[in-house]
Amino acid sequence: MFHVARAAVLAAACLSLVACSEGDGTSDPHPSPRTALEFGQTADTAGADGKGTAQITPEAVVYVGKAGADAPEHGLFAVVAFKAGNRAEESVTTTVAQGGFRWKTPDGKTIKAGNSEEAKGIAPVGFDDDGGKPAVRANSYQVETVAFDITSVEKGGTLVYVDGDGVAFRWKVPSTNSGPTANALKSALK
């Protein structure tokens, strides 16, 4: 009798857990949030529409009050240089042109890359291979930039890249000019 009662209690507990779970019993297709990567660390990301693998590596960040003749609407440009790599035998397309990059401010606000006309037009010489095309040829990499028009208190945010499978990769961005090519990038923005 004790075993029957215990089995009934366990069955009721299991049913209540199922009844209390979210949704229709299917799993959430979105992965759990990823830990932020170190700035300069490479992430293997799905290409556009989930096709292929693109390696995304943010390598420098520069904060400038002017890029060429263009001034930011919000007071500061945060320009990030990154490498998009492809080790496969076929070209892969990144999600950069589809709004793949975002800047998450320290207070939690999300800003899309190229959020002002001036930020959209930033293309420093030597840092935009192939004119900013999202396709990365087979067995190669290209250097690109993304720019965000931010306020000075939004420095040191988190760079977010959403890949072709909808997975978000995050890098904590230093609040000062940083990275091995930061000086060259700053010079290219003058």
PDB file of N, CA, C and O in Angstrom, residues 10-43:
ATOM      1  N   LEU A  10       4.281  10.599  -6.604  1.00  0.00           N
ATOM      2  CA  LEU A  10       5.276  10.915  -7.625  1.00  0.00           C
ATOM      3  C   LEU A  10       4.603  11.244  -8.958  1.00  0.00           C
ATOM      4  O   LEU A  10       5.014  12.191  -9.649  1.00  0.00           O
ATOM      5  N   ALA A  11       3.602  10.491  -9.339  1.00  0.00           N
ATOM      6  CA  ALA A  11       2.891  10.753 -10.597  1.00  0.00           C
ATOM      7  C   ALA A  11       2.215  12.111 -10.556  1.00  0.00           C
ATOM      8  O   ALA A  11       2.263  12.876 -11.523  1.00  0.00           O
ATOM      9  N   ALA A  12       1.602  12.457  -9.433  1.00  0.00           N
ATOM     10  CA  ALA A  12       0.945  13.759  -9.299  1.00  0.00           C
ATOM     11  C   ALA A  12       1.971  14.888  -9.371  1.00  0.00           C
ATOM     12  O   ALA A  12       1.735  15.922  -9.995  1.00  0.00           O
ATOM     13  N   ALA A  13       3.140  14.683  -8.742  1.00  0.00           N
ATOM     14  CA  ALA A  13       4.196  15.699  -8.781  1.00  0.00           C
ATOM     15  C   ALA A  13       4.695  15.900 -10.209  1.00  0.00           C
ATOM     16  O   ALA A  13       4.900  17.025 -10.654  1.00  0.00           O
ATOM     17  N   CYS A  14       4.877  14.810 -10.933  1.00  0.00           N
ATOM     18  CA  CYS A  14       5.334  14.918 -12.319  1.00  0.00           C
ATOM     19  C   CYS A  14       4.304  15.641 -13.172  1.00  0.00           C
ATOM     20  O   CYS A  14       4.653  16.490 -13.989  1.00  0.00           O
ATOM     21  N   LEU A  15       3.016  15.303 -13.013  1.00  0.00           N
ATOM     22  CA  LEU A  15       1.971  15.970 -13.783  1.00  0.00           C
ATOM     23  C   LEU A  15       1.908  17.450 -13.463  1.00  0.00           C
ATOM     24  O   LEU A  15       1.733  18.289 -14.345  1.00  0.00           O
ATOM     25  N   SER A  16       2.076  17.825 -12.181  1.00  0.00           N
ATOM     26  CA  SER A  16       2.023  19.245 -11.832  1.00  0.00           C
ATOM     27  C   SER A  16       3.226  19.987 -12.414  1.00  0.00           C
ATOM     28  O   SER A  16       3.106  21.141 -12.810  1.00  0.00           O
ATOM     29  N   LEU A  17       4.374  19.338 -12.502  1.00  0.00           N
ATOM     30  CA  LEU A  17       5.536  19.978 -13.117  1.00  0.00           C
ATOM     31  C   LEU A  17       5.292  20.226 -14.597  1.00  0.00           C
ATOM     32  O   LEU A  17       5.614  21.290 -15.120  1.00  0.00           O
ATOM     33  N   VAL A  18       4.688  19.265 -15.276  1.00  0.00           N
ATOM     34  CA  VAL A  18       4.386  19.430 -16.688  1.00  0.00           C
ATOM     35  C   VAL A  18       3.344  20.529 -16.862  1.00  0.00           C
ATOM     36  O   VAL A  18       3.459  21.382 -17.732  1.00  0.00           O
ATOM     37  N   ALA A  19       2.331  20.543 -16.031  1.00  0.00           N
ATOM     38  CA  ALA A  19       1.271  21.539 -16.139  1.00  0.00           C
ATOM     39  C   ALA A  19       1.792  22.941 -15.858  1.00  0.00           C
ATOM     40  O   ALA A  19       1.308  23.915 -16.423  1.00  0.00           O
ATOM     41  N   CYS A  20       2.783  23.068 -15.006  1.00  0.00           N
ATOM     42  CA  CYS A  20       3.315  24.371 -14.646  1.00  0.00           C
ATOM     43  C   CYS A  20       4.389  24.864 -15.596  1.00  0.00           C
ATOM     44  O   CYS A  20       4.800  26.008 -15.514  1.00  0.00           O
ATOM     45  N   SER A  21       4.866  24.007 -16.476  1.00  0.00           N
ATOM     46  CA  SER A  21       5.921  24.440 -17.388  1.00  0.00           C
ATOM     47  C   SER A  21       5.333  25.335 -18.461  1.00  0.00           C
ATOM     48  O   SER A  21       4.147  25.315 -18.735  1.00  0.00           O
ATOM     49  N   GLU A  22       6.198  26.139 -19.078  1.00  0.00           N
ATOM     50  CA  GLU A  22       5.753  27.078 -20.088  1.00  0.00           C
ATOM     51  C   GLU A  22       5.394  26.375 -21.390  1.00  0.00           C
ATOM     52  O   GLU A  22       5.907  25.323 -21.712  1.00  0.00           O
ATOM     53  N   GLY A  23       4.538  27.026 -22.166  1.00  0.00           N
ATOM     54  CA  GLY A  23       4.277  26.605 -23.529  1.00  0.00           C
ATOM     55  C   GLY A  23       3.512  25.309 -23.643  1.00  0.00           C
ATOM     56  O   GLY A  23       2.798  24.887 -22.742  1.00  0.00           O
ATOM     57  N   ASP A  24       3.690  24.682 -24.784  1.00  0.00           N
ATOM     58  CA  ASP A  24       2.935  23.484 -25.124  1.00  0.00           C
ATOM     59  C   ASP A  24       3.733  22.211 -24.922  1.00  0.00           C
ATOM     60  O   ASP A  24       3.435  21.188 -25.508  1.00  0.00           O
ATOM     61  N   GLY A  25       4.772  22.292 -24.110  1.00  0.00           N
ATOM     62  CA  GLY A  25       5.578  21.112 -23.854  1.00  0.00           C
ATOM     63  C   GLY A  25       6.777  21.001 -24.771  1.00  0.00           C
ATOM     64  O   GLY A  25       7.607  20.129 -24.602  1.00  0.00           O
ATOM     65  N   THR A  26       6.878  21.880 -25.766  1.00  0.00           N
ATOM     66  CA  THR A  26       8.050  21.856 -26.635  1.00  0.00           C
ATOM     67  C   THR A  26       9.126  22.736 -26.029  1.00  0.00           C
ATOM     68  O   THR A  26       8.841  23.643 -25.266  1.00  0.00           O
ATOM     69  N   SER A  27      10.357  22.473 -26.378  1.00  0.00           N
ATOM     70  CA  SER A  27      11.449  23.252 -25.814  1.00  0.00           C
ATOM     71  C   SER A  27      11.560  24.593 -26.522  1.00  0.00           C
ATOM     72  O   SER A  27      11.152  24.749 -27.672  1.00  0.00           O
ATOM     73  N   ASP A  28      12.106  25.557 -25.824  1.00  0.00           N
ATOM     74  CA  ASP A  28      12.344  26.887 -26.372  1.00  0.00           C
ATOM     75  C   ASP A  28      13.475  26.775 -27.388  1.00  0.00           C
ATOM     76  O   ASP A  28      14.560  26.320 -27.057  1.00  0.00           O
ATOM     77  N   PRO A  29      13.262  27.190 -28.644  1.00  0.00           N
ATOM     78  CA  PRO A  29      14.310  27.040 -29.649  1.00  0.00           C
ATOM     79  C   PRO A  29      15.477  28.004 -29.469  1.00  0.00           C
ATOM     80  O   PRO A  29      16.491  27.859 -30.114  1.00  0.00           O
ATOM     81  N   HIS A  30      15.340  29.001 -28.613  1.00  0.00           N
ATOM     82  CA  HIS A  30      16.410  29.974 -28.415  1.00  0.00           C
ATOM     83  C   HIS A  30      17.379  29.471 -27.355  1.00  0.00           C
ATOM     84  O   HIS A  30      16.969  29.036 -26.288  1.00  0.00           O
ATOM     85  N   PRO A  31      18.662  29.546 -27.644  1.00  0.00           N
ATOM     86  CA  PRO A  31      19.633  29.070 -26.657  1.00  0.00           C
ATOM     87  C   PRO A  31      19.696  30.004 -25.454  1.00  0.00           C
ATOM     88  O   PRO A  31      19.245  31.143 -25.524  1.00  0.00           O
ATOM     89  N   SER A  32      20.230  29.512 -24.370  1.00  0.00           N
ATOM     90  CA  SER A  32      20.387  30.360 -23.197  1.00  0.00           C
ATOM     91  C   SER A  32      21.414  31.445 -23.505  1.00  0.00           C
ATOM     92  O   SER A  32      22.251  31.275 -24.391  1.00  0.00           O
ATOM     93  N   PRO A  33      21.348  32.577 -22.793  1.00  0.00           N
ATOM     94  CA  PRO A  33      22.295  33.656 -23.077  1.00  0.00           C
ATOM     95  C   PRO A  33      23.732  33.172 -22.924  1.00  0.00           C
ATOM     96  O   PRO A  33      24.061  32.423 -22.008  1.00  0.00           O
ATOM     97  N   ARG A  34      24.576  33.604 -23.850  1.00  0.00           N
ATOM     98  CA  ARG A  34      25.982  33.227 -23.823  1.00  0.00           C
ATOM     99  C   ARG A  34      26.761  34.178 -22.943  1.00  0.00           C
ATOM    100  O   ARG A  34      26.427  35.341 -22.831  1.00  0.00           O
ATOM    101  N   THR A  35      27.821  33.675 -22.385  1.00  0.00           N
ATOM    102  CA  THR A  35      28.728  34.506 -21.631  1.00  0.00           C
ATOM    103  C   THR A  35      29.453  35.416 -22.604  1.00  0.00           C
ATOM    104  O   THR A  35      29.806  35.006 -23.708  1.00  0.00           O
ATOM    105  N   ALA A  36      29.679  36.661 -22.196  1.00  0.00           N
ATOM    106  CA  ALA A  36      30.378  37.604 -23.068  1.00  0.00           C
ATOM    107  C   ALA A  36      31.808  37.122 -23.308  1.00  0.00           C
ATOM    108  O   ALA A  36      32.492  36.664 -22.395  1.00  0.00           O
ATOM    109  N   LEU A  37      32.231  37.239 -24.552  1.00  0.00           N
ATOM    110  CA  LEU A  37      33.593  36.883 -24.928  1.00  0.00           C
ATOM    111  C   LEU A  37      34.523  38.047 -24.625  1.00  0.00           C
ATOM    112  O   LEU A  37      34.081  39.196 -24.501  1.00  0.00           O
ATOM    113  N   GLU A  38      35.801  37.755 -24.546  1.00  0.00           N
ATOM    114  CA  GLU A  38      36.800  38.814 -24.395  1.00  0.00           C
ATOM    115  C   GLU A  38      36.898  39.546 -25.726  1.00  0.00           C
ATOM    116  O   GLU A  38      36.847  38.925 -26.786  1.00  0.00           O
ATOM    117  N   PHE A  39      37.052  40.861 -25.674  1.00  0.00           N
ATOM    118  CA  PHE A  39      37.232  41.633 -26.891  1.00  0.00           C
ATOM    119  C   PHE A  39      38.472  41.109 -27.594  1.00  0.00           C
ATOM    120  O   PHE A  39      39.521  40.958 -26.983  1.00  0.00           O
ATOM    121  N   GLY A  40      38.366  40.783 -28.864  1.00  0.00           N
ATOM    122  CA  GLY A  40      39.468  40.192 -29.617  1.00  0.00           C
ATOM    123  C   GLY A  40      39.360  38.688 -29.764  1.00  0.00           C
ATOM    124  O   GLY A  40      40.107  38.083 -30.532  1.00  0.00           O
ATOM    125  N   GLN A  41      38.417  38.082 -29.064  1.00  0.00           N
ATOM    126  CA  GLN A  41      38.215  36.639 -29.159  1.00  0.00           C
ATOM    127  C   GLN A  41      37.328  36.326 -30.368  1.00  0.00           C
ATOM    128  O   GLN A  41      36.404  37.071 -30.684  1.00  0.00           O
ATOM    129  N   THR A  42      37.607  35.217 -31.054  1.00  0.00           N
ATOM    130  CA  THR A  42      36.866  34.820 -32.250  1.00  0.00           C
ATOM    131  C   THR A  42      35.658  33.968 -31.884  1.00  0.00           C
ATOM    132  O   THR A  42      35.734  33.103 -31.017  1.00  0.00           O
ATOM    133  N   ALA A  43      34.547  34.222 -32.593  1.00  0.00           N
ATOM    134  CA  ALA A  43      33.342  33.408 -32.439  1.00  0.00           C
ATOM    135  C   ALA A  43      33.016  32.765 -33.781  1.00  0.00           C
ATOM    136  O   ALA A  43      33.061  33.419 -34.821  1.00  0.00           O
TER     137      ALA A  43
END
